[in-house]
Amino acid sequence: MRTLSLLFSYCLLTTVAVAQQRPVPRPGGAVPPTAPATVRPDTARTGADSLRVGVKPKGDIETTVTYQAKDSIRFNVQEKRAVLYNKASVNYGEMDLKAGVITVDYSQNLLTAEGQADSTGKVRDKPVFKDAAETYQAGRIAYNFKSKKGKISEAITQQGEGYIHAEVVKKNELNEIYGLHGRYTTCNLEHPHFYINSTKMKVVPRKNVVTGPFNLVIGDIPTPLGFLFGYFPTPGKSRASGLIIPTFGQAIDRGFYLTNGGYYWAVNEYIGARVTGSFYAGNLDATGGWGVNADMTYRKRYRYDGRLEFSYSRRPATAILGGTDLTANNNARRTIKPRTFWLSWSHTPTPRPGGGRFSANVRTGSPEYNQQNSLDVRNYLTPAFNSSISYSKQLRNLPINYAIQASQDLNTLTGTVNLTLPDVTVGVQRQNLYRLFGLPQRDLWYEQFAVDYQFTGQNRITNTEAARSLSTGLPLIGGLATSRNIPVRLNNLSPLLRNAQTNILHRFGISLGNYTVLRHLSFAPSINYSSAWYFKQLTYKYIQEAQAIRIDTVRGFYPVNNYSGSASLSTNLYGTINRRPGRKIQALRHRVAPSLSYSYSPNFYADPYYYQDPYNVSSRFSLPADVLNTSGQEFTRAQFSRFQGFAGQQPGGGQVSQLSFSLQNQVEMKVRNSNDTTGNEPFKKVSLIDGLDFSTGYNFAANAFKLAPLAGSFRTQVAQKLNILVSSSLNFYQRDSTGTLINEYLWNQPKPRLARWDNASAQLTYQFDSNRRSGQPANRAQRVAPANDPVLGNPNQPDSYVDYLDFSIPWTLNASLGALYQDPGPRIARAGITRPRSWPTVSMNVSGEIKLTDKMRVSYTSGYDFVSRRITLTQLNFFRDLHCWQITGSWTPFGPIQGFNVTIGAKSALLQDLKLNRNRTFLNR
């Protein structure tokens, strides 16, 4: 700022010379307004030193100085003062000052700026001072550009996400600010809705704000909320390390608590870590437990991003504080596990050409964790979680790709854990045989022959020991009578490994080409061959004395080969109705796609390597005549597979010689486009029937029930809003009084029928967006609403608004009606037996959002089960924008997880701990 004095000294020394070229000055030395004046660094010189001849002196002005005023610039030579009137501005380097009036007293190196009153007395053009990244708005500014100290009255400045208001502000040479009677807020209004009031405060730019004793003022009403000192970080970058203030409250079953308090550590620009903890007071006899949450986020642009989360909870095995309400809800009497944990990891790479792809999606932990700790209804109700970690790559310049994966399935209801480690897949893309053998291309029929290969190797570990059982109903010797789960812990590693199953599969696909027959038919034959390698095998032996089957597991190497062949013949038929020009509907087109295919596979039941005779007699495979199955028939070899219950591809079944038929239909119409005014698109296509499909088959090699059921489906969309999907299955065979099928067609009975309706399902989905334009999809991506979540610091923060909230639409409605029909079978005349329902499932679900005002949103989800006559899970969520504050809430009025949650808090992430939360959920009734 010292250069400003040199600037005006330069102007003073050149006043006479300039005056000879300028218009006559106004009285008092005022110069009429001109274009902005500029002084360049090489034009400012210090006095010459006669002893330093030949040495070029260095100027004090190091960069260009620009100053201007809309009205005039007045110089007072005697007082060494310059005054700039009306929208004056001075710019030098990173310093920029704008005000109604700017006065420069270069005798004292003092720069002052203030606003200018208009004819009504209102002050306009108040000073705005910018110094690098800092901006100050004030009523008056006095700044010493030599000492770099200043005094600002009625100052307003922004520090990070916060704003500082003060009556008087002093600024030192270190750019530190000392304020008197200051107010700190995150509201960007001149008169903020709330602020933290303090007599004294100190601001270190881009670091922190420190205050003396303070109290909170809301709506100009002082509150007793405050403390002896205040500390507010104001980082200059987007992330900074700091403390996370805990949330306090009360849980009925665990007492008063402090939750999600801890520390956030910004490791570097790529990694951020957070550790929070919770403590429950309980009662005088015992504490209510504690918990810890840790999560880490990482991101590297154009490479990958991910998040790793771990949560641990420890609480008493029983509720130490009883509720005051009487309830018969089983959820209130649930068993509590003292120690639970949950682990989540998501890793998403950025696809790169020719590079490998490593991805992870892990959600695992104690089955009881979500039922005891999660406030997210979706996690609470979800019974199964899947996890996977994989790496895949396509080799450059080679038709080979491979993938390595580890996966896990967790069922929180049954406690079943299935782990696949490793899961290796290697694939070779389809290759033409003539290229593999180096033959020249001559456009011959055999050049379409191609082969592809896929290798799959899996090792599966499960904690479930299944009960040994056979469909025969015979008693067994060996194995467990009932299934059981092995607890997953280190001391059970040996039984878990014994329960592991390893399978290797080689699959070959041989394509024999696609040929045109009779000009319009497409003929495509193919051959499939696969070989599965097992390392365990079951053996069966009938024990006459025990009247039971003995099952033993034998280890070794046992390949299982499956092979089959097929051929298909298909075509497309079109029927078109054209109408006269000028009609609204110009044409109708019906596409019919019939397909006839034949498949064959041998009888694997006859091979004793795959299916064993319990008597070990190859000439007659059956048990004694006095031992029959539940249907009164002798047992067959098909009921004694040597690889029953093993993971991987099972041996083939009986002989298949099946002829299958399918028919696909599609109807479209061509209509005049009434929205086209340019003539570029006078017509448009409208789909009337997206699909009307039928399929059936006939197995010539089957001993019974050769004709397969007739499957049909219908799908269409009405006005791009109503989606209709209907499917059904028709059976051609008779059945007895118990509902068992008989190998007799329905048209052979006394009252002939063509088919019987076995089952059907219908799904109707209606999606309406009142702000959706024509041509837009019914399902639009919706934005996420900002939320000051009540569980601050929790890595699994529930966001009830993510599926519904969209500020650009007045309201939305998504309705879905689903129904399932199943033939209940013949009427049962026996007492005490209930006939199954014909419609076991009929339900309707609705969800959407209503825009009450520009700043008020209400989202909802609910449904009704017509079979049980109950309302399904119902939730109402609302969001109210209060400028710098917000109110969020959710209410679940019905069901076992009913409760409410309301939070009012500041929007800014800097003051997100400034909030009030009230809740009563399914975890703290």
PDB file of N, CA and C in Angstrom, residues 172-249:
ATOM      1  N   ASN A 172      -4.433  -5.947  11.664  1.00  0.00           N
ATOM      2  CA  ASN A 172      -2.997  -5.716  11.805  1.00  0.00           C
ATOM      3  C   ASN A 172      -2.258  -6.144  10.551  1.00  0.00           C
ATOM      4  N   GLU A 173      -0.934  -6.040  10.632  1.00  0.00           N
ATOM      5  CA  GLU A 173      -0.112  -6.327   9.466  1.00  0.00           C
ATOM      6  C   GLU A 173      -0.101  -7.816   9.120  1.00  0.00           C
ATOM      7  N   LEU A 174      -0.505  -8.688  10.065  1.00  0.00           N
ATOM      8  CA  LEU A 174      -0.579 -10.129   9.810  1.00  0.00           C
ATOM      9  C   LEU A 174      -1.926 -10.539   9.227  1.00  0.00           C
ATOM     10  N   ASN A 175      -2.739  -9.554   8.913  1.00  0.00           N
ATOM     11  CA  ASN A 175      -4.080  -9.774   8.357  1.00  0.00           C
ATOM     12  C   ASN A 175      -5.032 -10.367   9.387  1.00  0.00           C
ATOM     13  N   GLU A 176      -4.687 -10.319  10.669  1.00  0.00           N
ATOM     14  CA  GLU A 176      -5.569 -10.774  11.732  1.00  0.00           C
ATOM     15  C   GLU A 176      -6.559  -9.662  12.083  1.00  0.00           C
ATOM     16  N   ILE A 177      -7.752 -10.079  12.496  1.00  0.00           N
ATOM     17  CA  ILE A 177      -8.838  -9.144  12.747  1.00  0.00           C
ATOM     18  C   ILE A 177      -9.250  -9.227  14.210  1.00  0.00           C
ATOM     19  N   TYR A 178      -9.412  -8.070  14.847  1.00  0.00           N
ATOM     20  CA  TYR A 178      -9.919  -7.991  16.219  1.00  0.00           C
ATOM     21  C   TYR A 178     -11.223  -7.199  16.184  1.00  0.00           C
ATOM     22  N   GLY A 179     -12.307  -7.830  16.638  1.00  0.00           N
ATOM     23  CA  GLY A 179     -13.609  -7.203  16.554  1.00  0.00           C
ATOM     24  C   GLY A 179     -14.175  -6.870  17.920  1.00  0.00           C
ATOM     25  N   LEU A 180     -14.925  -5.782  17.981  1.00  0.00           N
ATOM     26  CA  LEU A 180     -15.604  -5.341  19.195  1.00  0.00           C
ATOM     27  C   LEU A 180     -17.106  -5.423  18.954  1.00  0.00           C
ATOM     28  N   HIS A 181     -17.818  -6.053  19.948  1.00  0.00           N
ATOM     29  CA  HIS A 181     -19.261  -6.278  19.820  1.00  0.00           C
ATOM     30  C   HIS A 181     -19.565  -6.983  18.504  1.00  0.00           C
ATOM     31  N   GLY A 182     -19.009  -8.172  18.391  1.00  0.00           N
ATOM     32  CA  GLY A 182     -19.133  -8.921  17.144  1.00  0.00           C
ATOM     33  C   GLY A 182     -20.258  -9.933  17.162  1.00  0.00           C
ATOM     34  N   ARG A 183     -20.654 -10.311  15.976  1.00  0.00           N
ATOM     35  CA  ARG A 183     -21.661 -11.345  15.768  1.00  0.00           C
ATOM     36  C   ARG A 183     -21.133 -12.322  14.712  1.00  0.00           C
ATOM     37  N   TYR A 184     -21.246 -13.608  15.015  1.00  0.00           N
ATOM     38  CA  TYR A 184     -20.786 -14.646  14.087  1.00  0.00           C
ATOM     39  C   TYR A 184     -22.006 -15.478  13.671  1.00  0.00           C
ATOM     40  N   THR A 185     -22.195 -15.685  12.351  1.00  0.00           N
ATOM     41  CA  THR A 185     -23.358 -16.394  11.847  1.00  0.00           C
ATOM     42  C   THR A 185     -23.022 -17.041  10.513  1.00  0.00           C
ATOM     43  N   THR A 186     -23.865 -17.957  10.099  1.00  0.00           N
ATOM     44  CA  THR A 186     -23.755 -18.547   8.763  1.00  0.00           C
ATOM     45  C   THR A 186     -24.892 -18.087   7.872  1.00  0.00           C
ATOM     46  N   CYS A 187     -25.712 -17.160   8.357  1.00  0.00           N
ATOM     47  CA  CYS A 187     -26.795 -16.587   7.559  1.00  0.00           C
ATOM     48  C   CYS A 187     -26.231 -15.447   6.719  1.00  0.00           C
ATOM     49  N   ASN A 188     -26.511 -15.437   5.419  1.00  0.00           N
ATOM     50  CA  ASN A 188     -25.903 -14.461   4.519  1.00  0.00           C
ATOM     51  C   ASN A 188     -26.723 -13.180   4.360  1.00  0.00           C
ATOM     52  N   LEU A 189     -27.700 -12.936   5.232  1.00  0.00           N
ATOM     53  CA  LEU A 189     -28.473 -11.707   5.171  1.00  0.00           C
ATOM     54  C   LEU A 189     -27.782 -10.589   5.939  1.00  0.00           C
ATOM     55  N   GLU A 190     -28.104  -9.337   5.548  1.00  0.00           N
ATOM     56  CA  GLU A 190     -27.535  -8.200   6.270  1.00  0.00           C
ATOM     57  C   GLU A 190     -28.033  -8.168   7.712  1.00  0.00           C
ATOM     58  N   HIS A 191     -29.260  -8.572   7.901  1.00  0.00           N
ATOM     59  CA  HIS A 191     -29.810  -8.716   9.253  1.00  0.00           C
ATOM     60  C   HIS A 191     -30.079 -10.202   9.470  1.00  0.00           C
ATOM     61  N   PRO A 192     -29.122 -10.971  10.007  1.00  0.00           N
ATOM     62  CA  PRO A 192     -29.226 -12.436  10.042  1.00  0.00           C
ATOM     63  C   PRO A 192     -30.337 -12.927  10.969  1.00  0.00           C
ATOM     64  N   HIS A 193     -30.825 -14.141  10.649  1.00  0.00           N
ATOM     65  CA  HIS A 193     -31.869 -14.761  11.465  1.00  0.00           C
ATOM     66  C   HIS A 193     -31.335 -15.192  12.828  1.00  0.00           C
ATOM     67  N   PHE A 194     -30.082 -15.559  12.883  1.00  0.00           N
ATOM     68  CA  PHE A 194     -29.473 -15.988  14.144  1.00  0.00           C
ATOM     69  C   PHE A 194     -28.006 -15.610  14.108  1.00  0.00           C
ATOM     70  N   TYR A 195     -27.419 -15.495  15.281  1.00  0.00           N
ATOM     71  CA  TYR A 195     -25.985 -15.231  15.349  1.00  0.00           C
ATOM     72  C   TYR A 195     -25.489 -15.529  16.754  1.00  0.00           C
ATOM     73  N   ILE A 196     -24.183 -15.670  16.843  1.00  0.00           N
ATOM     74  CA  ILE A 196     -23.500 -15.868  18.126  1.00  0.00           C
ATOM     75  C   ILE A 196     -22.924 -14.523  18.529  1.00  0.00           C
ATOM     76  N   ASN A 197     -23.431 -13.992  19.629  1.00  0.00           N
ATOM     77  CA  ASN A 197     -23.093 -12.636  20.072  1.00  0.00           C
ATOM     78  C   ASN A 197     -21.962 -12.685  21.091  1.00  0.00           C
ATOM     79  N   SER A 198     -20.920 -11.879  20.826  1.00  0.00           N
ATOM     80  CA  SER A 198     -19.776 -11.839  21.739  1.00  0.00           C
ATOM     81  C   SER A 198     -19.224 -10.420  21.783  1.00  0.00           C
ATOM     82  N   THR A 199     -18.741 -10.005  22.964  1.00  0.00           N
ATOM     83  CA  THR A 199     -18.171  -8.660  23.110  1.00  0.00           C
ATOM     84  C   THR A 199     -16.854  -8.533  22.361  1.00  0.00           C
ATOM     85  N   LYS A 200     -16.025  -9.579  22.413  1.00  0.00           N
ATOM     86  CA  LYS A 200     -14.716  -9.543  21.769  1.00  0.00           C
ATOM     87  C   LYS A 200     -14.519 -10.807  20.952  1.00  0.00           C
ATOM     88  N   MET A 201     -13.826 -10.638  19.848  1.00  0.00           N
ATOM     89  CA  MET A 201     -13.492 -11.809  19.040  1.00  0.00           C
ATOM     90  C   MET A 201     -12.230 -11.520  18.229  1.00  0.00           C
ATOM     91  N   LYS A 202     -11.562 -12.607  17.886  1.00  0.00           N
ATOM     92  CA  LYS A 202     -10.365 -12.537  17.070  1.00  0.00           C
ATOM     93  C   LYS A 202     -10.530 -13.500  15.899  1.00  0.00           C
ATOM     94  N   VAL A 203     -10.156 -13.024  14.709  1.00  0.00           N
ATOM     95  CA  VAL A 203     -10.301 -13.815  13.496  1.00  0.00           C
ATOM     96  C   VAL A 203      -8.935 -13.986  12.854  1.00  0.00           C
ATOM     97  N   VAL A 204      -8.543 -15.227  12.680  1.00  0.00           N
ATOM     98  CA  VAL A 204      -7.344 -15.560  11.909  1.00  0.00           C
ATOM     99  C   VAL A 204      -7.843 -16.096  10.572  1.00  0.00           C
ATOM    100  N   PRO A 205      -7.711 -15.318   9.483  1.00  0.00           N
ATOM    101  CA  PRO A 205      -8.314 -15.712   8.204  1.00  0.00           C
ATOM    102  C   PRO A 205      -7.896 -17.106   7.769  1.00  0.00           C
ATOM    103  N   ARG A 206      -8.911 -17.850   7.291  1.00  0.00           N
ATOM    104  CA  ARG A 206      -8.730 -19.208   6.787  1.00  0.00           C
ATOM    105  C   ARG A 206      -8.185 -20.168   7.826  1.00  0.00           C
ATOM    106  N   LYS A 207      -8.360 -19.804   9.117  1.00  0.00           N
ATOM    107  CA  LYS A 207      -7.961 -20.715  10.186  1.00  0.00           C
ATOM    108  C   LYS A 207      -9.070 -20.877  11.215  1.00  0.00           C
ATOM    109  N   ASN A 208      -9.388 -19.791  11.970  1.00  0.00           N
ATOM    110  CA  ASN A 208     -10.381 -19.943  13.026  1.00  0.00           C
ATOM    111  C   ASN A 208     -10.910 -18.584  13.456  1.00  0.00           C
ATOM    112  N   VAL A 209     -11.999 -18.645  14.225  1.00  0.00           N
ATOM    113  CA  VAL A 209     -12.578 -17.489  14.900  1.00  0.00           C
ATOM    114  C   VAL A 209     -12.663 -17.838  16.381  1.00  0.00           C
ATOM    115  N   VAL A 210     -12.061 -16.988  17.231  1.00  0.00           N
ATOM    116  CA  VAL A 210     -12.050 -17.218  18.675  1.00  0.00           C
ATOM    117  C   VAL A 210     -12.771 -16.054  19.338  1.00  0.00           C
ATOM    118  N   THR A 211     -13.687 -16.373  20.256  1.00  0.00           N
ATOM    119  CA  THR A 211     -14.465 -15.333  20.940  1.00  0.00           C
ATOM    120  C   THR A 211     -14.315 -15.481  22.444  1.00  0.00           C
ATOM    121  N   GLY A 212     -14.702 -14.415  23.129  1.00  0.00           N
ATOM    122  CA  GLY A 212     -14.818 -14.476  24.582  1.00  0.00           C
ATOM    123  C   GLY A 212     -16.159 -15.070  24.956  1.00  0.00           C
ATOM    124  N   PRO A 213     -16.704 -14.739  26.135  1.00  0.00           N
ATOM    125  CA  PRO A 213     -18.017 -15.254  26.520  1.00  0.00           C
ATOM    126  C   PRO A 213     -19.067 -14.876  25.465  1.00  0.00           C
ATOM    127  N   PHE A 214     -19.926 -15.839  25.103  1.00  0.00           N
ATOM    128  CA  PHE A 214     -20.899 -15.595  24.038  1.00  0.00           C
ATOM    129  C   PHE A 214     -22.237 -16.234  24.409  1.00  0.00           C
ATOM    130  N   ASN A 215     -23.257 -15.805  23.712  1.00  0.00           N
ATOM    131  CA  ASN A 215     -24.566 -16.436  23.814  1.00  0.00           C
ATOM    132  C   ASN A 215     -25.223 -16.436  22.448  1.00  0.00           C
ATOM    133  N   LEU A 216     -26.185 -17.320  22.267  1.00  0.00           N
ATOM    134  CA  LEU A 216     -26.855 -17.488  20.987  1.00  0.00           C
ATOM    135  C   LEU A 216     -28.082 -16.583  20.932  1.00  0.00           C
ATOM    136  N   VAL A 217     -28.252 -15.865  19.816  1.00  0.00           N
ATOM    137  CA  VAL A 217     -29.394 -14.985  19.591  1.00  0.00           C
ATOM    138  C   VAL A 217     -30.152 -15.509  18.377  1.00  0.00           C
ATOM    139  N   ILE A 218     -31.436 -15.785  18.546  1.00  0.00           N
ATOM    140  CA  ILE A 218     -32.285 -16.299  17.471  1.00  0.00           C
ATOM    141  C   ILE A 218     -33.444 -15.338  17.290  1.00  0.00           C
ATOM    142  N   GLY A 219     -33.586 -14.805  16.079  1.00  0.00           N
ATOM    143  CA  GLY A 219     -34.671 -13.868  15.810  1.00  0.00           C
ATOM    144  C   GLY A 219     -34.612 -12.641  16.698  1.00  0.00           C
ATOM    145  N   ASP A 220     -33.417 -12.117  16.966  1.00  0.00           N
ATOM    146  CA  ASP A 220     -33.187 -10.953  17.824  1.00  0.00           C
ATOM    147  C   ASP A 220     -33.580 -11.202  19.277  1.00  0.00           C
ATOM    148  N   ILE A 221     -33.795 -12.463  19.659  1.00  0.00           N
ATOM    149  CA  ILE A 221     -34.135 -12.809  21.043  1.00  0.00           C
ATOM    150  C   ILE A 221     -32.926 -13.496  21.655  1.00  0.00           C
ATOM    151  N   PRO A 222     -32.290 -12.868  22.660  1.00  0.00           N
ATOM    152  CA  PRO A 222     -31.141 -13.525  23.309  1.00  0.00           C
ATOM    153  C   PRO A 222     -31.579 -14.784  24.050  1.00  0.00           C
ATOM    154  N   THR A 223     -30.789 -15.826  23.924  1.00  0.00           N
ATOM    155  CA  THR A 223     -31.050 -17.075  24.637  1.00  0.00           C
ATOM    156  C   THR A 223     -29.939 -17.306  25.654  1.00  0.00           C
ATOM    157  N   PRO A 224     -30.203 -18.117  26.681  1.00  0.00           N
ATOM    158  CA  PRO A 224     -29.150 -18.404  27.664  1.00  0.00           C
ATOM    159  C   PRO A 224     -28.127 -19.415  27.181  1.00  0.00           C
ATOM    160  N   LEU A 225     -28.276 -19.885  25.937  1.00  0.00           N
ATOM    161  CA  LEU A 225     -27.322 -20.859  25.413  1.00  0.00           C
ATOM    162  C   LEU A 225     -26.018 -20.166  25.077  1.00  0.00           C
ATOM    163  N   GLY A 226     -24.939 -20.625  25.642  1.00  0.00           N
ATOM    164  CA  GLY A 226     -23.636 -20.019  25.400  1.00  0.00           C
ATOM    165  C   GLY A 226     -22.559 -20.690  26.219  1.00  0.00           C
ATOM    166  N   PHE A 227     -21.379 -20.050  26.236  1.00  0.00           N
ATOM    167  CA  PHE A 227     -20.254 -20.619  26.974  1.00  0.00           C
ATOM    168  C   PHE A 227     -19.254 -19.508  27.266  1.00  0.00           C
ATOM    169  N   LEU A 228     -18.204 -19.872  28.041  1.00  0.00           N
ATOM    170  CA  LEU A 228     -17.200 -18.897  28.442  1.00  0.00           C
ATOM    171  C   LEU A 228     -16.311 -18.479  27.277  1.00  0.00           C
ATOM    172  N   PHE A 229     -16.209 -19.297  26.263  1.00  0.00           N
ATOM    173  CA  PHE A 229     -15.414 -18.937  25.087  1.00  0.00           C
ATOM    174  C   PHE A 229     -15.980 -19.703  23.896  1.00  0.00           C
ATOM    175  N   GLY A 230     -15.632 -19.249  22.715  1.00  0.00           N
ATOM    176  CA  GLY A 230     -16.061 -19.919  21.502  1.00  0.00           C
ATOM    177  C   GLY A 230     -14.909 -20.132  20.551  1.00  0.00           C
ATOM    178  N   TYR A 231     -14.953 -21.235  19.838  1.00  0.00           N
ATOM    179  CA  TYR A 231     -13.911 -21.570  18.864  1.00  0.00           C
ATOM    180  C   TYR A 231     -14.611 -22.118  17.623  1.00  0.00           C
ATOM    181  N   PHE A 232     -14.422 -21.455  16.471  1.00  0.00           N
ATOM    182  CA  PHE A 232     -15.077 -21.850  15.234  1.00  0.00           C
ATOM    183  C   PHE A 232     -14.026 -21.916  14.130  1.00  0.00           C
ATOM    184  N   PRO A 233     -13.740 -23.096  13.623  1.00  0.00           N
ATOM    185  CA  PRO A 233     -12.753 -23.206  12.534  1.00  0.00           C
ATOM    186  C   PRO A 233     -13.309 -22.627  11.248  1.00  0.00           C
ATOM    187  N   THR A 234     -12.479 -21.941  10.525  1.00  0.00           N
ATOM    188  CA  THR A 234     -12.846 -21.375   9.217  1.00  0.00           C
ATOM    189  C   THR A 234     -11.768 -21.748   8.212  1.00  0.00           C
ATOM    190  N   PRO A 235     -11.717 -23.002   7.803  1.00  0.00           N
ATOM    191  CA  PRO A 235     -10.630 -23.433   6.910  1.00  0.00           C
ATOM    192  C   PRO A 235     -10.730 -22.787   5.547  1.00  0.00           C
ATOM    193  N   GLY A 236      -9.574 -22.510   4.979  1.00  0.00           N
ATOM    194  CA  GLY A 236      -9.538 -21.943   3.634  1.00  0.00           C
ATOM    195  C   GLY A 236      -9.764 -22.995   2.568  1.00  0.00           C
ATOM    196  N   LYS A 237      -9.544 -24.265   2.884  1.00  0.00           N
ATOM    197  CA  LYS A 237      -9.795 -25.323   1.921  1.00  0.00           C
ATOM    198  C   LYS A 237     -11.104 -26.018   2.261  1.00  0.00           C
ATOM    199  N   SER A 238     -11.514 -26.957   1.404  1.00  0.00           N
ATOM    200  CA  SER A 238     -12.822 -27.571   1.557  1.00  0.00           C
ATOM    201  C   SER A 238     -12.890 -28.495   2.764  1.00  0.00           C
ATOM    202  N   ARG A 239     -11.791 -29.073   3.194  1.00  0.00           N
ATOM    203  CA  ARG A 239     -11.801 -29.990   4.322  1.00  0.00           C
ATOM    204  C   ARG A 239     -10.736 -29.579   5.321  1.00  0.00           C
ATOM    205  N   ALA A 240     -11.033 -29.819   6.598  1.00  0.00           N
ATOM    206  CA  ALA A 240     -10.070 -29.520   7.644  1.00  0.00           C
ATOM    207  C   ALA A 240     -10.346 -30.432   8.828  1.00  0.00           C
ATOM    208  N   SER A 241      -9.324 -30.736   9.582  1.00  0.00           N
ATOM    209  CA  SER A 241      -9.476 -31.568  10.772  1.00  0.00           C
ATOM    210  C   SER A 241     -10.164 -30.771  11.873  1.00  0.00           C
ATOM    211  N   GLY A 242     -10.876 -31.484  12.732  1.00  0.00           N
ATOM    212  CA  GLY A 242     -11.555 -30.801  13.825  1.00  0.00           C
ATOM    213  C   GLY A 242     -12.421 -31.741  14.626  1.00  0.00           C
ATOM    214  N   LEU A 243     -12.922 -31.226  15.759  1.00  0.00           N
ATOM    215  CA  LEU A 243     -13.768 -31.994  16.657  1.00  0.00           C
ATOM    216  C   LEU A 243     -15.191 -32.063  16.123  1.00  0.00           C
ATOM    217  N   ILE A 244     -15.883 -33.160  16.440  1.00  0.00           N
ATOM    218  CA  ILE A 244     -17.296 -33.344  16.124  1.00  0.00           C
ATOM    219  C   ILE A 244     -18.057 -33.359  17.440  1.00  0.00           C
ATOM    220  N   ILE A 245     -18.957 -32.414  17.604  1.00  0.00           N
ATOM    221  CA  ILE A 245     -19.690 -32.275  18.854  1.00  0.00           C
ATOM    222  C   ILE A 245     -20.740 -33.373  18.947  1.00  0.00           C
ATOM    223  N   PRO A 246     -20.861 -34.068  20.078  1.00  0.00           N
ATOM    224  CA  PRO A 246     -21.854 -35.146  20.192  1.00  0.00           C
ATOM    225  C   PRO A 246     -23.272 -34.608  20.306  1.00  0.00           C
ATOM    226  N   THR A 247     -24.226 -35.475  19.999  1.00  0.00           N
ATOM    227  CA  THR A 247     -25.646 -35.186  20.136  1.00  0.00           C
ATOM    228  C   THR A 247     -26.151 -35.821  21.425  1.00  0.00           C
ATOM    229  N   PHE A 248     -26.945 -35.093  22.176  1.00  0.00           N
ATOM    230  CA  PHE A 248     -27.455 -35.637  23.435  1.00  0.00           C
ATOM    231  C   PHE A 248     -28.938 -35.947  23.290  1.00  0.00           C
ATOM    232  N   GLY A 249     -29.409 -36.858  24.129  1.00  0.00           N
ATOM    233  CA  GLY A 249     -30.818 -37.233  24.108  1.00  0.00           C
ATOM    234  C   GLY A 249     -31.097 -38.290  25.148  1.00  0.00           C
TER     235      GLY A 249
END
